[in-house]
Coordinates of N, CA and C in Angstrom, one line a residue:
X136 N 10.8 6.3 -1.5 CA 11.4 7.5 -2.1 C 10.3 8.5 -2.5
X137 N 9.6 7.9 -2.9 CA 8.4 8.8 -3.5 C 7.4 9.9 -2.0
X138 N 7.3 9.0 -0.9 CA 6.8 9.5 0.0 C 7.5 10.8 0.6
X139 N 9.1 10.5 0.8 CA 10.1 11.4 0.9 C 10.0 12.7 0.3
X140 N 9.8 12.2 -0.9 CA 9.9 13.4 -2.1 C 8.7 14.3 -1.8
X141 N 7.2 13.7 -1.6 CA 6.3 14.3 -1.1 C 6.5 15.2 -0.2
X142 N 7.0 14.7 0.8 CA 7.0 15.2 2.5 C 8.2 16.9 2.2
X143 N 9.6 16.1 0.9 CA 10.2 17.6 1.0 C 9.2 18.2 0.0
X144 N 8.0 18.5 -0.8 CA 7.4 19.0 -1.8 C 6.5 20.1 -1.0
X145 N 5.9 19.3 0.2 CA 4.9 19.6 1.4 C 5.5 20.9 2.1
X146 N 6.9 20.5 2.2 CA 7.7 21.3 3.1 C 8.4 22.2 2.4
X147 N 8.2 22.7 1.4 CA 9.3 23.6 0.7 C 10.4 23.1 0.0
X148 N 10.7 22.3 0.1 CA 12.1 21.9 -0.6 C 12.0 22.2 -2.4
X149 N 13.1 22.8 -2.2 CA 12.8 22.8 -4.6 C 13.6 21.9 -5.2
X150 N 14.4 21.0 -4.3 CA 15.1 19.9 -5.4 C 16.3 20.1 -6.2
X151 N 17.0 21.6 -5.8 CA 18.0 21.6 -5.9 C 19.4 21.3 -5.3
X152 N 19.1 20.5 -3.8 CA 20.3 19.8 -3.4 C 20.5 18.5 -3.7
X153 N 21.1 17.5 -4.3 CA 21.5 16.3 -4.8 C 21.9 15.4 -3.6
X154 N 22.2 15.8 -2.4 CA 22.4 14.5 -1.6 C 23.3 13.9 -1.8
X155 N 24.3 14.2 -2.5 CA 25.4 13.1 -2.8 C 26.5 12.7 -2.0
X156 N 26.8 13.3 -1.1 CA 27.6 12.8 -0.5 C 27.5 13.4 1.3
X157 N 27.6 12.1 1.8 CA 27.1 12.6 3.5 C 28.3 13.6 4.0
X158 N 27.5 14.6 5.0 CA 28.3 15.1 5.5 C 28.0 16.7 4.5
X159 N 27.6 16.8 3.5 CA 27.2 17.9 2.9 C 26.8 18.7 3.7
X160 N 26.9 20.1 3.6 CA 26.3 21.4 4.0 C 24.8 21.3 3.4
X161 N 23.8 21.6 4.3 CA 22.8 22.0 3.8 C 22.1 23.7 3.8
X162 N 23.3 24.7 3.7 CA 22.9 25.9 4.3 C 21.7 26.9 3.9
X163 N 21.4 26.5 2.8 CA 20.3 27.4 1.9 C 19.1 26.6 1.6
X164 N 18.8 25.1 2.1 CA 17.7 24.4 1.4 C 16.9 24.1 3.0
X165 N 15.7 23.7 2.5 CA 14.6 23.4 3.8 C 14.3 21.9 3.3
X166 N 15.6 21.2 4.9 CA 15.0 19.8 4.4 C 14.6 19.4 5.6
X167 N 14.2 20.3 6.7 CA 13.4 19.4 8.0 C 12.1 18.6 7.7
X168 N 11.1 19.0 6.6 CA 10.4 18.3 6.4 C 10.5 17.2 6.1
X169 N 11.5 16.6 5.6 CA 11.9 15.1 4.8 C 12.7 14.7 6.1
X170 N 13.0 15.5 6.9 CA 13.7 14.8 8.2 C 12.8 14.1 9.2
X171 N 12.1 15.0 9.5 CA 11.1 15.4 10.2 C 9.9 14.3 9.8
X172 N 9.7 13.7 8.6 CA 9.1 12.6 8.1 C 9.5 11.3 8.2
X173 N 11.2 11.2 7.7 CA 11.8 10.2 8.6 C 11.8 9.4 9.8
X174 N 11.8 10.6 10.5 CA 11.7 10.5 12.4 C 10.3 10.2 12.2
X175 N 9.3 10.4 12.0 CA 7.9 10.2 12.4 C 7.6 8.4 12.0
X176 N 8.0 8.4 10.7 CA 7.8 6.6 10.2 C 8.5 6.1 10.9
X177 N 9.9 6.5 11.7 CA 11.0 5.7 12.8 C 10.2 5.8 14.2
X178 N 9.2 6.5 14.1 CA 9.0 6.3 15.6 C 7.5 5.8 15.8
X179 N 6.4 5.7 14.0 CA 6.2 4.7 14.4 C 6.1 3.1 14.1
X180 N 7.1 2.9 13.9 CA 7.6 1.5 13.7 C 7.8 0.5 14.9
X181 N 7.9 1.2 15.9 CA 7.7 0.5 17.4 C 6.3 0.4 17.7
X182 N 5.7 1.0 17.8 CA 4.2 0.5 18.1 C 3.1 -0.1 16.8
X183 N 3.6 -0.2 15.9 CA 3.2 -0.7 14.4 C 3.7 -2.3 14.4
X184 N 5.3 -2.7 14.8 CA 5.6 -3.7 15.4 C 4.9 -4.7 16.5
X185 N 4.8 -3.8 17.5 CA 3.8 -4.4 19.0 C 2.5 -4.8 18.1
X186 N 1.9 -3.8 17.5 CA 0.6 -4.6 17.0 C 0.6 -5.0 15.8
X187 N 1.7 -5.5 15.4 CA 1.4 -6.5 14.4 C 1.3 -8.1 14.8
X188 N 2.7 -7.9 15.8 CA 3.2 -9.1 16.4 C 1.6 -9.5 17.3
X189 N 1.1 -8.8 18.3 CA 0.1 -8.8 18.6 C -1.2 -9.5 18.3
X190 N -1.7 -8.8 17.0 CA -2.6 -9.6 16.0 C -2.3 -10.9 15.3
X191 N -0.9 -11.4 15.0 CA -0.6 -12.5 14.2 C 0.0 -13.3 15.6
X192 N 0.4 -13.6 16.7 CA 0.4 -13.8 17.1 C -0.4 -14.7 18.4
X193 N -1.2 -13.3 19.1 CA -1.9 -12.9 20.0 C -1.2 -13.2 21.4
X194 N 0.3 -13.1 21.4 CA 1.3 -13.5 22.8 C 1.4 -12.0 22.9
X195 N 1.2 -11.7 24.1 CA 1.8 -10.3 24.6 C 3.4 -10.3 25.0
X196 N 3.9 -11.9 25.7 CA 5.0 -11.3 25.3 C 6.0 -11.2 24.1
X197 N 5.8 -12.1 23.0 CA 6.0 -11.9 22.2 C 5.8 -10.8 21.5
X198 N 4.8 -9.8 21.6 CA 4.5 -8.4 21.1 C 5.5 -7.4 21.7
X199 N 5.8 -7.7 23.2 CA 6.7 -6.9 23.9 C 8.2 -6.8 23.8
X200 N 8.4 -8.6 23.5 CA 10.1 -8.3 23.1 C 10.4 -8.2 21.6
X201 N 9.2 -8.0 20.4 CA 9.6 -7.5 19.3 C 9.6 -5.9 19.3
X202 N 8.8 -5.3 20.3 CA 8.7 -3.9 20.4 C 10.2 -3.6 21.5
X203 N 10.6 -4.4 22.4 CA 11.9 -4.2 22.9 C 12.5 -4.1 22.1
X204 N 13.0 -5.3 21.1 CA 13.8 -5.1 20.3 C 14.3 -4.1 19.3
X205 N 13.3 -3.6 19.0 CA 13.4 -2.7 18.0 C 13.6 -1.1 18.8
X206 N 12.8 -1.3 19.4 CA 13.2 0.3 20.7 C 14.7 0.2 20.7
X207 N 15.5 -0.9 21.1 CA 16.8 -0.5 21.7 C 17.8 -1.3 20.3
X208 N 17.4 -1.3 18.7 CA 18.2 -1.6 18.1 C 18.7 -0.1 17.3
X209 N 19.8 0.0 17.3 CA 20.7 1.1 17.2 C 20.8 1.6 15.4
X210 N 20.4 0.4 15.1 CA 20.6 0.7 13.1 C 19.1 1.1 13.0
X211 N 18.1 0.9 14.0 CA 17.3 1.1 13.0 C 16.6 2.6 13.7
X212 N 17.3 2.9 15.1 CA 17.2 4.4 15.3 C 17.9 5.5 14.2
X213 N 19.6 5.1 13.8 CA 20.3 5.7 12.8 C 19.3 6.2 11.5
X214 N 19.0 4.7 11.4 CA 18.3 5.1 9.5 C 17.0 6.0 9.4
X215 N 16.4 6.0 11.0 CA 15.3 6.6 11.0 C 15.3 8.5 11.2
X216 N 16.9 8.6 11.6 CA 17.5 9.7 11.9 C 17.7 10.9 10.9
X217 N 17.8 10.1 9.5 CA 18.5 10.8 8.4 C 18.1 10.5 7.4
X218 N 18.3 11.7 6.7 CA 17.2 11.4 5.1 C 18.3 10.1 4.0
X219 N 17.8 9.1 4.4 CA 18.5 8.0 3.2 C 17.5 7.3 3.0
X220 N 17.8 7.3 1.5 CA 16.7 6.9 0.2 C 17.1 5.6 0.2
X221 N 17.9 4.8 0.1 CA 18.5 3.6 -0.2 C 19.5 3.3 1.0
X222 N 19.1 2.7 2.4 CA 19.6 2.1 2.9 C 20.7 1.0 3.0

């Protein structure tokens, strides 16, 4: 949450949208930054995966089909999509 909050701080955001219910209009507030931060930790979570698996491991394929996995798991493209604080 806290990192979130940075990223909308960094980016303009003033903290007057509440988020409360999905599907809200965002017409007047700047929250690509907190989006845009989202997507970046979601994308790198697949090569953060490969080398973790990697180092504790040391099986390449085992590094490969946890980084498969995760490339083609669909919840965790969604969550990485959208600003949510509490999954």
């Amino acid at each position: 949450k806290m990192l979130i909050g940075l990223a909308g701080y960094l980016s303009g955001y003033d903290g007057t949208f509440l988020f409360q219910k999905p599907g809200d209009k965002y017409e007047h507030h700047n929250y690509m930054g907190m989006r845009g931060f989202c997507a970046f930790l979601g994308s790198l979570l697949v090569p953060f995966a490969y080398l973790t698996v990697l180092e504790l491991s040391r099986s390449l394929p085992a590094a490969l089909l946890s980084a498969a996995l995760l490339t083609f798991d669909t919840g965790c493209l969604t969550l990485s999509q959208y600003i949510l604080l509490d999954p």
